[in-house]
CSV table of C-alpha atoms in Angstrom, one decimal:
chain,number,residue,atom,x,y,z
A,1,MET,CA,-33.3,-19.9,32.5
A,2,ASP,CA,-32.3,-23.2,30.8
A,3,TRP,CA,-33.9,-25.2,28.2
A,4,GLY,CA,-32.9,-28.4,30.0
A,5,THR,CA,-34.9,-27.3,33.1
A,6,ASP,CA,-37.9,-25.6,31.6
A,7,LEU,CA,-38.2,-27.4,28.2
A,8,TRP,CA,-37.2,-30.9,29.2
A,9,ASP,CA,-40.4,-32.3,27.6
A,10,GLN,CA,-40.5,-30.0,24.5
A,11,ASN,CA,-38.1,-31.8,22.2
A,12,ASP,CA,-40.2,-31.1,19.1
A,13,VAL,CA,-40.3,-27.4,20.0
A,14,ILE,CA,-36.5,-27.2,20.4
A,15,ASP,CA,-36.0,-29.1,17.2
A,16,LYS,CA,-38.2,-26.7,15.2
A,17,HIS,CA,-36.8,-23.6,16.9
A,18,THR,CA,-33.1,-24.5,16.2
A,19,GLN,CA,-34.0,-25.3,12.6
A,20,SER,CA,-35.8,-22.0,12.2
A,21,GLY,CA,-32.6,-20.2,13.5
A,22,LEU,CA,-30.4,-22.0,11.0
A,23,ASP,CA,-32.9,-21.1,8.2
A,24,LEU,CA,-32.8,-17.4,9.2
A,25,LEU,CA,-29.0,-17.5,9.1
A,26,GLU,CA,-29.1,-19.0,5.7
A,27,ARG,CA,-31.6,-16.4,4.5
A,28,TYR,CA,-29.4,-13.6,5.7
A,29,ILE,CA,-26.4,-15.1,3.9
A,30,LYS,CA,-28.4,-15.2,0.7
A,31,PHE,CA,-29.6,-11.6,1.3
A,32,VAL,CA,-26.0,-10.3,1.6
A,33,LYS,CA,-24.9,-12.2,-1.5
A,34,GLU,CA,-27.6,-10.6,-3.5
A,35,ARG,CA,-26.6,-7.2,-2.0
A,36,THR,CA,-22.9,-7.8,-3.1
A,37,GLU,CA,-24.1,-8.6,-6.6
A,38,ILE,CA,-26.0,-5.3,-6.8
A,39,GLU,CA,-22.9,-3.5,-5.6
A,40,GLN,CA,-20.7,-5.2,-8.1
A,41,ASN,CA,-23.1,-4.5,-11.0
A,42,TYR,CA,-23.4,-0.9,-9.8
A,43,ALA,CA,-19.6,-0.5,-9.7
A,44,LYS,CA,-19.3,-2.1,-13.2
A,45,GLN,CA,-21.9,0.2,-14.6
A,46,LEU,CA,-20.2,3.2,-13.1
A,47,ARG,CA,-16.8,2.2,-14.5
A,48,ASN,CA,-18.3,1.7,-18.0
A,49,LEU,CA,-20.0,5.1,-17.7
A,50,THR,CA,-16.7,6.8,-16.8
A,51,LYS,CA,-14.9,5.0,-19.6
A,52,LYS,CA,-17.6,6.0,-22.1
A,53,TYR,CA,-17.3,9.7,-21.3
A,54,SER,CA,-13.5,9.9,-20.8
A,55,LYS,CA,-11.5,11.5,-23.5
A,56,ARG,CA,-8.2,10.1,-24.7
A,57,GLY,CA,-5.5,11.4,-27.0
A,58,GLY,CA,-5.2,13.9,-29.8
A,59,LYS,CA,-7.8,16.6,-30.0
A,60,ASP,CA,-9.3,15.4,-26.6
A,61,GLU,CA,-6.0,16.1,-24.8
A,62,GLN,CA,-5.9,19.6,-26.3
A,63,GLU,CA,-9.5,20.2,-25.1
A,64,CYS,CA,-8.6,19.0,-21.6
A,65,LYS,CA,-6.3,22.0,-21.2
A,66,PHE,CA,-9.5,24.1,-20.7
A,67,SER,CA,-10.6,24.1,-17.1
A,68,ASN,CA,-14.2,23.1,-17.8
A,69,HIS,CA,-13.0,20.1,-19.8
A,70,ALA,CA,-10.4,19.2,-17.2
A,71,SER,CA,-13.0,19.5,-14.4
A,72,PHE,CA,-15.3,17.1,-16.1
A,73,GLN,CA,-12.4,14.6,-16.5
A,74,GLU,CA,-11.7,15.0,-12.8
A,75,ILE,CA,-15.3,14.3,-12.0
A,76,LEU,CA,-15.1,11.1,-14.1
A,77,ASN,CA,-11.9,10.1,-12.2
A,78,GLU,CA,-13.6,10.7,-8.9
A,79,LEU,CA,-16.5,8.7,-10.0
A,80,GLY,CA,-14.1,5.9,-10.9
A,81,ASP,CA,-12.7,6.0,-7.4
A,82,TYR,CA,-16.3,6.0,-6.1
A,83,ALA,CA,-17.0,2.8,-8.1
A,84,GLY,CA,-13.9,1.3,-6.5
A,85,GLN,CA,-15.3,1.9,-3.1
A,86,ARG,CA,-18.5,0.1,-4.1
A,87,GLU,CA,-16.3,-2.8,-5.1
A,88,VAL,CA,-14.6,-2.7,-1.7
A,89,VAL,CA,-18.1,-2.9,0.0
A,90,ALA,CA,-18.9,-6.0,-2.1
A,91,GLU,CA,-15.6,-7.7,-1.4
A,92,ASN,CA,-15.7,-7.0,2.3
A,93,MET,CA,-19.3,-8.2,2.6
A,94,THR,CA,-18.5,-11.4,0.7
A,95,ALA,CA,-15.4,-12.1,2.8
A,96,ASN,CA,-16.5,-10.9,6.3
A,97,ILE,CA,-20.2,-11.9,6.2
A,98,CYS,CA,-21.1,-14.4,3.4
A,99,ASP,CA,-18.0,-16.6,3.5
A,100,LYS,CA,-17.6,-16.5,7.3
A,101,LEU,CA,-21.3,-17.1,8.1
A,102,THR,CA,-21.5,-19.9,5.4
A,103,LYS,CA,-18.7,-21.8,7.1
A,104,TYR,CA,-20.2,-21.1,10.5
A,105,LEU,CA,-23.6,-22.3,9.3
A,106,GLN,CA,-22.1,-25.6,8.2
A,107,ASP,CA,-20.6,-26.1,11.6
A,108,LEU,CA,-23.9,-25.3,13.3
A,109,LYS,CA,-25.8,-27.8,11.2
A,110,GLN,CA,-23.3,-30.5,12.1
A,111,GLU,CA,-23.4,-29.6,15.8
A,112,ARG,CA,-27.2,-29.5,15.9
A,113,LYS,CA,-27.3,-32.8,14.1
A,114,THR,CA,-25.0,-34.4,16.7
A,115,TYR,CA,-27.0,-33.0,19.7
A,116,LEU,CA,-30.3,-34.2,18.3
A,117,SER,CA,-28.8,-37.6,17.5
A,118,ASP,CA,-27.7,-37.8,21.1
A,119,VAL,CA,-31.2,-37.0,22.3
A,120,LYS,CA,-32.7,-39.6,20.0
A,121,LYS,CA,-30.1,-42.2,21.2
A,122,ALA,CA,-30.9,-41.5,24.9
A,123,GLN,CA,-34.6,-41.8,24.2
A,124,GLN,CA,-34.1,-45.1,22.5
A,125,ASN,CA,-31.9,-46.4,25.4
A,126,LEU,CA,-34.6,-45.4,27.9
A,127,GLU,CA,-37.3,-47.0,25.8
A,128,SER,CA,-35.3,-50.2,25.5
A,129,SER,CA,-34.8,-50.3,29.3
A,130,PHE,CA,-38.5,-49.8,29.8
A,131,LYS,CA,-39.4,-52.6,27.5
A,132,HIS,CA,-36.9,-54.9,29.3
A,133,LEU,CA,-38.5,-53.9,32.6
A,134,GLU,CA,-42.0,-54.6,31.2
A,135,SER,CA,-40.9,-58.1,30.1
A,136,ILE,CA,-39.5,-58.9,33.5
A,137,LYS,CA,-42.6,-57.5,35.1
A,138,LYS,CA,-44.8,-59.7,32.9
A,139,ARG,CA,-42.7,-62.8,33.8
A,140,PHE,CA,-43.0,-62.0,37.5
A,141,ALA,CA,-46.7,-61.7,37.2
A,142,LYS,CA,-47.0,-64.9,35.3
A,143,GLU,CA,-44.7,-66.8,37.7
A,144,TRP,CA,-46.6,-65.4,40.7
A,145,ALA,CA,-49.9,-66.5,39.2
A,146,GLU,CA,-48.5,-70.0,38.6
A,147,ALA,CA,-47.1,-70.1,42.2
A,148,ASP,CA,-50.4,-69.0,43.6
A,149,LYS,CA,-52.3,-71.6,41.6
A,150,ALA,CA,-49.8,-74.4,42.7
A,151,THR,CA,-50.3,-73.4,46.3
A,152,GLN,CA,-54.0,-73.5,46.0
A,153,GLN,CA,-53.8,-76.9,44.3
A,154,ALA,CA,-51.5,-78.2,47.1
A,155,GLU,CA,-54.0,-77.1,49.8
A,156,LYS,CA,-56.8,-78.7,47.9
A,157,THR,CA,-55.0,-81.9,47.5
A,158,GLU,CA,-54.1,-81.9,51.2
A,159,HIS,CA,-57.7,-81.5,52.2
A,160,ASP,CA,-58.8,-84.2,49.8
A,161,SER,CA,-59.5,-87.4,51.7
A,162,ASN,CA,-59.1,-89.5,48.7
A,163,ALA,CA,-55.6,-88.1,48.0
A,164,THR,CA,-52.6,-90.2,49.0
A,165,LYS,CA,-49.7,-88.9,51.0
A,166,VAL,CA,-47.5,-89.1,48.0
A,167,GLU,CA,-49.9,-87.0,46.0
A,168,VAL,CA,-50.1,-84.5,48.8
A,169,ASP,CA,-46.3,-84.3,49.1
A,170,LYS,CA,-45.9,-83.9,45.4
A,171,ALA,CA,-48.4,-81.1,45.3
A,172,LYS,CA,-46.7,-79.3,48.1
A,173,ALA,CA,-43.2,-79.7,46.5
A,174,HIS,CA,-44.6,-78.3,43.2
A,175,ALA,CA,-46.1,-75.3,45.0
A,176,LEU,CA,-42.9,-74.6,46.8
A,177,ALA,CA,-40.9,-74.7,43.6
A,178,ARG,CA,-43.3,-72.4,41.8
A,179,THR,CA,-43.2,-70.0,44.8
A,180,ARG,CA,-39.4,-70.0,44.7
A,181,VAL,CA,-39.4,-69.1,41.0
A,182,ALA,CA,-42.0,-66.4,41.6
A,183,GLU,CA,-39.9,-65.0,44.4
A,184,GLU,CA,-36.8,-65.0,42.1
A,185,CYS,CA,-38.8,-63.1,39.4
A,186,ARG,CA,-40.0,-60.7,42.0
A,187,ASN,CA,-36.4,-59.9,43.0
A,188,ASN,CA,-35.4,-59.5,39.4
A,189,TYR,CA,-38.3,-57.2,38.7
A,190,ALA,CA,-37.5,-55.2,41.8
A,191,ALA,CA,-33.8,-54.9,40.8
A,192,GLU,CA,-34.7,-54.0,37.1
A,193,LEU,CA,-37.3,-51.5,38.3
A,194,GLN,CA,-34.7,-49.8,40.5
A,195,LYS,CA,-32.2,-49.7,37.6
A,196,TYR,CA,-34.8,-48.3,35.2
A,197,ASN,CA,-35.8,-45.6,37.6
A,198,LYS,CA,-32.2,-44.6,38.0
A,199,GLU,CA,-31.8,-44.5,34.2
A,200,GLN,CA,-35.0,-42.5,33.9
A,201,ASN,CA,-33.9,-40.1,36.5
A,202,TYR,CA,-30.5,-39.6,34.8
A,203,PHE,CA,-32.3,-39.2,31.4
A,204,TYR,CA,-34.7,-36.5,32.6
A,205,TYR,CA,-32.5,-34.7,35.1
A,206,THR,CA,-29.0,-35.0,33.7
A,207,GLU,CA,-28.7,-36.3,30.2
A,208,ILE,CA,-31.5,-34.5,28.3
A,209,PRO,CA,-31.0,-31.2,30.2
A,210,GLN,CA,-27.3,-31.3,29.3
A,211,ILE,CA,-28.0,-31.8,25.6
A,212,TYR,CA,-30.8,-29.2,25.5
A,213,ASN,CA,-28.5,-26.7,27.3
A,214,LYS,CA,-25.8,-27.4,24.7
A,215,LEU,CA,-28.5,-26.7,22.0
A,216,GLN,CA,-29.4,-23.5,23.8
A,217,VAL,CA,-25.7,-22.4,23.9
A,218,MET,CA,-25.4,-23.3,20.2
A,219,ASP,CA,-28.5,-21.3,19.3
A,220,GLU,CA,-27.4,-18.3,21.4
A,221,ARG,CA,-24.0,-18.3,19.7
A,222,ARG,CA,-25.9,-18.4,16.4
A,223,ILE,CA,-27.9,-15.4,17.4
A,224,GLN,CA,-24.7,-13.5,18.5
A,225,GLN,CA,-23.0,-14.3,15.1
A,226,LEU,CA,-26.1,-13.2,13.3
A,227,ALA,CA,-26.1,-10.0,15.3
A,228,GLU,CA,-22.5,-9.4,14.4
A,229,GLY,CA,-23.4,-10.0,10.8
A,230,TYR,CA,-26.1,-7.4,11.0
A,231,CYS,CA,-23.7,-4.9,12.5
A,232,LEU,CA,-21.0,-5.7,9.9
A,233,PHE,CA,-23.6,-4.9,7.2
A,234,SER,CA,-23.6,-1.3,8.4
A,235,HIS,CA,-19.9,-1.0,9.5
A,236,ILE,CA,-18.6,-2.1,6.1
A,237,GLU,CA,-20.7,0.6,4.5
A,238,LYS,CA,-19.5,3.2,7.0
A,239,ASP,CA,-15.8,2.3,6.5
A,240,VAL,CA,-15.9,3.5,3.0
A,241,LEU,CA,-17.9,6.6,3.7
A,242,PRO,CA,-14.8,8.8,4.4
A,243,ILE,CA,-13.4,7.9,1.0
A,244,ILE,CA,-16.7,8.3,-0.7
A,245,SER,CA,-17.1,11.7,0.9
A,246,LYS,CA,-13.7,12.7,-0.4
A,247,CYS,CA,-14.8,11.6,-3.9
A,248,LEU,CA,-17.9,13.7,-3.6
A,249,GLU,CA,-15.8,16.6,-2.3
A,250,GLY,CA,-13.4,16.1,-5.3
A,251,ILE,CA,-16.4,16.3,-7.7
A,252,ALA,CA,-17.5,19.5,-6.0
A,253,ALA,CA,-14.0,20.9,-6.0
A,254,ALA,CA,-13.7,20.1,-9.8
A,255,GLY,CA,-16.6,22.5,-10.3
A,256,THR,CA,-15.1,25.3,-8.3
A,257,LYS,CA,-11.8,25.0,-10.3
A,258,ILE,CA,-13.4,26.1,-13.5
A,259,ASP,CA,-12.2,29.5,-14.6
A,260,HIS,CA,-14.1,30.8,-17.5
A,261,LYS,CA,-11.8,33.8,-18.0
A,262,LYS,CA,-8.8,31.5,-18.0
A,263,ASP,CA,-10.4,29.2,-20.6
A,264,SER,CA,-11.1,32.1,-22.9
A,265,LYS,CA,-7.6,33.4,-22.6
A,266,LEU,CA,-6.2,29.9,-23.3
A,267,LEU,CA,-8.3,29.7,-26.5
A,268,ILE,CA,-7.0,33.0,-27.6
A,269,GLU,CA,-3.4,32.0,-26.9
A,270,GLN,CA,-3.8,28.7,-28.8
A,271,HIS,CA,-5.5,30.1,-31.9
A,272,LYS,CA,-4.7,33.8,-32.4
A,273,SER,CA,-2.8,34.3,-35.7
A,274,GLY,CA,-1.2,37.7,-34.8
A,275,PHE,CA,-2.4,39.3,-38.0
A,276,ASP,CA,-4.0,42.8,-38.1
A,277,ARG,CA,-7.7,43.2,-39.0
A,278,PRO,CA,-8.5,44.3,-42.6
A,279,THR,CA,-8.4,48.0,-43.1
A,280,ASP,CA,-10.9,50.1,-45.0
A,281,VAL,CA,-10.9,49.8,-48.7
A,282,GLU,CA,-9.7,53.0,-50.4
A,283,PHE,CA,-11.8,54.7,-53.0
A,284,GLU,CA,-10.2,54.5,-56.4
A,285,ASP,CA,-11.7,57.1,-58.8
A,286,TYR,CA,-11.3,55.5,-62.2
A,287,SER,CA,-13.3,58.4,-63.8
A,288,GLN,CA,-10.3,60.6,-63.2
A,289,GLY,CA,-7.9,58.1,-64.8
A,290,ILE,CA,-6.3,57.1,-61.5
A,291,LYS,CA,-4.6,53.7,-61.8
A,292,PRO,CA,-4.9,51.2,-59.0
A,293,SER,CA,-2.0,51.2,-56.5
A,294,ASN,CA,0.7,48.7,-57.2
A,295,SER,CA,1.6,48.3,-53.5
A,296,GLU,CA,1.1,44.5,-53.8
A,297,SER,CA,3.9,44.2,-56.2
A,298,THR,CA,6.2,42.9,-53.5
A,299,LEU,CA,4.0,39.8,-53.1
A,300,HIS,CA,5.3,38.0,-56.2
A,301,PRO,CA,2.6,38.9,-58.8
A,302,LEU,CA,1.3,36.2,-61.2
A,303,LYS,CA,2.9,38.0,-64.2
A,304,GLY,CA,-0.2,37.7,-66.3
A,305,ARG,CA,-0.6,33.9,-65.8
A,306,LYS,CA,-3.8,32.4,-64.2
A,307,HIS,CA,-3.1,29.2,-62.3
A,308,LYS,CA,-5.9,26.8,-61.7
A,309,ILE,CA,-3.7,24.0,-60.4
A,310,PHE,CA,-1.2,24.7,-57.6
A,311,LYS,CA,2.5,23.7,-58.0
A,312,LYS,CA,3.3,20.2,-57.0
A,313,HIS,CA,6.6,21.0,-55.4
A,314,LYS,CA,6.4,23.2,-52.3
A,315,SER,CA,9.3,24.9,-50.6
A,316,PRO,CA,10.6,23.0,-47.5
A,317,PRO,CA,9.6,24.7,-44.2
A,318,ALA,CA,12.3,26.9,-42.6
A,319,GLU,CA,14.1,25.4,-39.6
A,320,ASP,CA,13.3,28.6,-37.5
A,321,PHE,CA,9.6,28.3,-38.5
A,322,SER,CA,9.8,31.8,-40.1
A,323,HIS,CA,7.4,30.6,-42.7
A,324,LEU,CA,4.6,30.5,-40.0
A,325,PRO,CA,2.5,33.4,-38.7
A,326,PRO,CA,4.1,35.1,-35.6
A,327,GLU,CA,1.9,33.4,-33.0
A,328,GLN,CA,2.2,30.0,-34.5
A,329,ARG,CA,5.9,30.4,-35.0
A,330,LYS,CA,6.3,31.3,-31.3
A,331,LYS,CA,4.4,28.1,-30.3
A,332,LYS,CA,6.4,25.9,-32.6
A,333,LEU,CA,9.7,27.3,-31.3
A,334,GLN,CA,8.6,26.9,-27.6
A,335,ALA,CA,7.5,23.3,-28.3
A,336,LYS,CA,10.9,22.6,-29.9
A,337,ILE,CA,12.7,24.1,-26.9
A,338,ASP,CA,10.7,21.9,-24.5
A,339,ASP,CA,11.6,18.8,-26.5
A,340,ILE,CA,15.3,19.7,-26.6
A,341,THR,CA,15.2,20.4,-22.9
A,342,LYS,CA,13.7,17.0,-22.0
A,343,GLU,CA,16.2,15.3,-24.2
A,344,LEU,CA,19.1,17.3,-22.7
A,345,THR,CA,18.0,16.4,-19.2
A,346,LYS,CA,17.8,12.7,-20.1
A,347,GLU,CA,21.4,12.8,-21.6
A,348,GLN,CA,22.7,14.7,-18.5
A,349,ASP,CA,21.2,12.1,-16.2
A,350,SER,CA,22.7,9.3,-18.4
A,351,GLY,CA,26.1,11.0,-18.2
A,352,GLU,CA,25.9,11.3,-14.4
A,353,ALA,CA,25.0,7.7,-14.1
A,354,LEU,CA,28.0,6.7,-16.3
A,355,GLU,CA,30.4,8.8,-14.3
A,356,LYS,CA,29.1,7.2,-11.0
A,357,MET,CA,29.5,3.7,-12.6
A,358,ARG,CA,33.0,4.6,-13.7
A,359,GLY,CA,33.9,5.7,-10.1
A,360,VAL,CA,32.5,2.4,-8.8
A,361,TYR,CA,34.6,0.4,-11.3
A,362,GLU,CA,37.7,2.4,-10.4
A,363,GLN,CA,37.3,1.6,-6.7
A,364,ASN,CA,36.2,-2.0,-7.3
A,365,PRO,CA,38.0,-3.3,-10.5
A,366,GLN,CA,36.5,-6.7,-10.0
A,367,MET,CA,33.1,-5.3,-10.8
A,368,GLY,CA,34.1,-4.0,-14.3
A,369,ASP,CA,36.6,-2.2,-16.5
A,370,PRO,CA,36.3,1.6,-16.3
A,371,SER,CA,37.8,2.0,-19.8
A,372,SER,CA,34.8,0.1,-21.2
A,373,LEU,CA,32.6,3.0,-20.4
A,374,GLU,CA,34.7,5.6,-22.2
A,375,PRO,CA,32.9,5.3,-25.6
A,376,GLN,CA,29.5,5.8,-24.0
A,377,ILE,CA,30.7,8.7,-21.9
A,378,THR,CA,32.2,10.4,-24.9
A,379,GLN,CA,29.1,9.9,-27.0
A,380,THR,CA,26.9,11.2,-24.2
A,381,SER,CA,29.2,14.3,-23.9
A,382,GLN,CA,28.9,14.9,-27.6
A,383,ASN,CA,25.1,14.6,-27.4
A,384,ILE,CA,25.0,17.1,-24.5
A,385,GLY,CA,27.1,19.6,-26.5
A,386,ARG,CA,25.0,19.2,-29.6
A,387,LEU,CA,21.7,19.6,-27.6
A,388,ARG,CA,23.0,22.7,-25.8
A,389,GLY,CA,23.9,24.3,-29.1
A,390,GLU,CA,20.4,23.5,-30.6
A,391,LEU,CA,18.8,24.8,-27.4
A,392,ALA,CA,20.7,28.1,-27.6
A,393,LYS,CA,19.8,28.4,-31.3
A,394,TYR,CA,16.1,27.9,-30.8
A,395,GLU,CA,16.0,30.2,-27.7
A,396,THR,CA,17.6,33.0,-29.9
A,397,TRP,CA,14.9,32.5,-32.6
A,398,LEU,CA,12.2,32.5,-29.9
A,399,SER,CA,13.6,35.8,-28.5
A,400,GLU,CA,13.5,37.2,-32.0
A,401,ALA,CA,9.9,36.0,-32.6
A,402,VAL,CA,8.7,37.5,-29.4
A,403,GLY,CA,10.4,40.8,-30.1
A,404,GLY,CA,9.1,40.8,-33.7
A,405,GLU,CA,5.6,40.2,-32.5
A,406,ASP,CA,5.8,43.1,-30.0
A,407,ALA,CA,7.1,45.4,-32.8
A,408,SER,CA,4.3,44.4,-35.1
A,409,HIS,CA,1.7,45.3,-32.6
A,410,ASN,CA,3.2,48.9,-32.4
A,411,THR,CA,3.1,49.6,-36.1
A,412,THR,CA,0.2,51.6,-37.7
A,413,ASN,CA,-2.3,49.5,-39.7
A,414,ASN,CA,-2.0,50.1,-43.4
A,415,ASN,CA,-5.2,51.4,-44.9
A,416,SER,CA,-5.1,49.2,-48.0
A,417,GLN,CA,-5.5,45.5,-48.8
A,418,SER,CA,-1.9,45.3,-49.7
A,419,GLY,CA,-1.0,46.3,-46.1
A,420,ILE,CA,-2.8,43.2,-44.8
A,421,ILE,CA,-0.8,40.9,-47.0
A,422,ALA,CA,2.5,42.8,-46.4
A,423,THR,CA,2.1,42.3,-42.7
A,424,ARG,CA,1.5,38.6,-43.1
A,425,ASN,CA,4.6,38.3,-45.2
A,426,SER,CA,6.9,40.5,-43.0
A,427,SER,CA,9.2,37.6,-42.1
A,428,SER,CA,9.0,35.3,-45.2
A,429,ASN,CA,6.8,34.3,-48.1
A,430,VAL,CA,3.5,33.4,-46.5
A,431,TYR,CA,2.5,31.0,-49.2
A,432,ALA,CA,5.1,28.5,-48.1
A,433,GLU,CA,2.6,27.8,-45.3
A,434,PHE,CA,0.1,26.4,-47.8
A,435,ASP,CA,0.8,22.7,-47.4
A,436,ASP,CA,-2.2,21.3,-49.2
A,437,GLU,CA,-1.4,20.7,-52.8
A,438,PHE,CA,-3.9,19.5,-55.4
A,439,ASP,CA,-4.1,18.7,-59.1
A,440,ASP,CA,-7.9,18.3,-59.5
A,441,ILE,CA,-10.9,20.1,-58.3
A,442,GLU,CA,-11.8,18.8,-54.9
A,443,SER,CA,-15.3,18.6,-53.3
A,444,PRO,CA,-16.2,21.9,-51.6
A,445,VAL,CA,-16.5,21.8,-47.8
A,446,GLY,CA,-18.9,24.8,-47.8
A,447,GLN,CA,-20.1,28.0,-49.4
A,448,CYS,CA,-19.3,31.6,-48.6
A,449,THR,CA,-20.1,35.1,-49.8
A,450,ALA,CA,-17.5,37.8,-50.4
A,451,LEU,CA,-18.0,40.8,-48.1
A,452,TYR,CA,-15.3,42.9,-49.8
A,453,THR,CA,-13.5,43.0,-53.1
A,454,PHE,CA,-10.0,41.5,-52.9
A,455,ALA,CA,-7.4,41.9,-55.6
A,456,GLY,CA,-5.3,38.7,-55.4
A,457,ASN,CA,-2.1,39.8,-57.2
A,458,SER,CA,0.3,37.4,-55.4
A,459,GLU,CA,1.1,33.8,-56.3
A,460,GLY,CA,-1.4,31.4,-54.7
A,461,THR,CA,-4.2,34.1,-54.3
A,462,ILE,CA,-7.1,35.0,-56.4
A,463,SER,CA,-9.2,38.1,-56.9
A,464,ILE,CA,-12.8,38.2,-55.6
A,465,THR,CA,-15.6,40.7,-56.0
A,466,GLU,CA,-18.0,41.9,-53.2
A,467,GLY,CA,-21.2,39.8,-53.2
A,468,GLU,CA,-19.6,36.9,-55.2
A,469,LEU,CA,-20.6,33.4,-54.1
A,470,LEU,CA,-17.6,31.1,-53.6
A,471,SER,CA,-17.1,27.5,-52.8
A,472,VAL,CA,-14.9,26.8,-49.7
A,473,MET,CA,-12.3,24.2,-50.7
A,474,GLU,CA,-10.2,24.4,-47.5
A,475,GLU,CA,-11.2,26.1,-44.2
A,476,ASP,CA,-9.1,28.5,-42.2
A,477,LYS,CA,-6.4,26.6,-40.3
A,478,GLY,CA,-5.7,29.4,-37.9
A,479,ASP,CA,-3.5,31.6,-40.1
A,480,GLY,CA,-6.3,33.9,-41.4
A,481,TRP,CA,-6.6,32.4,-44.9
A,482,MET,CA,-8.9,30.0,-46.7
A,483,ARG,CA,-8.8,28.3,-50.1
A,484,VAL,CA,-11.9,28.9,-52.3
A,485,LEU,CA,-13.1,28.1,-55.8
A,486,ARG,CA,-14.8,30.7,-58.1
A,487,ALA,CA,-17.6,29.9,-60.5
A,488,SER,CA,-15.1,30.6,-63.3
A,489,GLY,CA,-12.9,27.8,-62.1
A,490,GLN,CA,-10.2,29.9,-60.5
A,491,GLU,CA,-9.0,28.5,-57.2
A,492,GLY,CA,-6.7,30.1,-54.6
A,493,TYR,CA,-6.4,31.7,-51.2
A,494,ILE,CA,-8.2,34.8,-49.9
A,495,PRO,CA,-8.4,36.4,-46.4
A,496,THR,CA,-10.9,34.7,-44.2
A,497,SER,CA,-12.2,38.1,-42.9
A,498,TYR,CA,-13.2,39.1,-46.4
A,499,VAL,CA,-16.0,36.5,-46.6
A,500,LYS,CA,-19.0,35.3,-44.7
A,501,LEU,CA,-19.8,31.6,-44.5
A,502,THR,CA,-23.1,30.6,-45.9
A,503,PRO,CA,-25.2,28.3,-43.7
């Protein structure tokens, strides 16, 4: 069915219908634009959320070694990828729907305007032809009335007995002339009527139907484009669903990767000091005159002096990290070996590159002088030799540290306080580890209560009594010792396990 055949007389209906179709297309474009804005804002908020909860550097990097921390970071990464897919949806909707349909809408508006203008022009031409026909018809009617009047007048004059022959002839000539003019007008009117009918027939059966059919084709194309836009709205969303599903699967997988046992083991490996637990305190019967054991004499006694202020100059740390507790020493040595290995690999790669370059220069002298590379090759070789020596040295120390740790685990725990300190100082003077130096009394970081009596007979330590309230000046850094301040003003280190922190 065609508009030109069935709606030939419904120009106003066609005008309103095509305008309504363009309005719908424009509304859909605006709807998709607002949808893309929602997607963009959603993606932006998701990215800000992941950035807010992501951890970076320092302590955060250490925590991310634990599976539960690392899994949360993976979830944030997957959510960032998910946000990226929402941005893809917005971009594709803008490009494939909004931009495309906006351009198409402008073309449709111009096309519709042209067709309606053609209809209006055809109507004006037909109306103009009809007005011209009416004017010719009126002239024919007027001339025919004049001719009829002249004929009647001639007949009247002829039958008038008083009229002369000249008057009769003149009346007849006038009637004949008017009749001829009327006949000519009649012929013109007939010809113009035929012409108008032809134009009217062309207008209603050819011209207008063709224009209306073109408007019909245009409107159907608009409907098809709009239908494609509706489908694209869904397809664009479906295209990203596989990736979104992978993001969601990644989030779920991050949860399944968590290993609570592994995290606990990692915490132990990172922070265990390697020291033995405190042994039972021996009973010393002063009523029988038994003097306290002097087993702590090997820990550099204070020789009767009480130090409130620590020495300003500390001993430099040993290169083999022997001043550290066993577990921390092993970690430091392993980290040093890793750094040397990376640097050695870098130097070896550089050496190989220089050798290849020298080979190229030897084969193609025009590209460069091989001898110019000799200083760099020599320097690289020296660096490799030096790094290999350092690597062997640190590997030896690490082997000793691992062996010493195993041996220490096989020894029997000493049943005195001096045994605890002796174990801690089995490789070197433990107090070289105390890096914090001070001249004045600092602000306490907490309070604690002594659980046991501790006789601090070595340099840097102080004696405490069971039940004594102490101020914590420096918390345990993982080596099993903390710095405290007594009410008397004495300040020094004590075993962490000998006190209980006060809330």
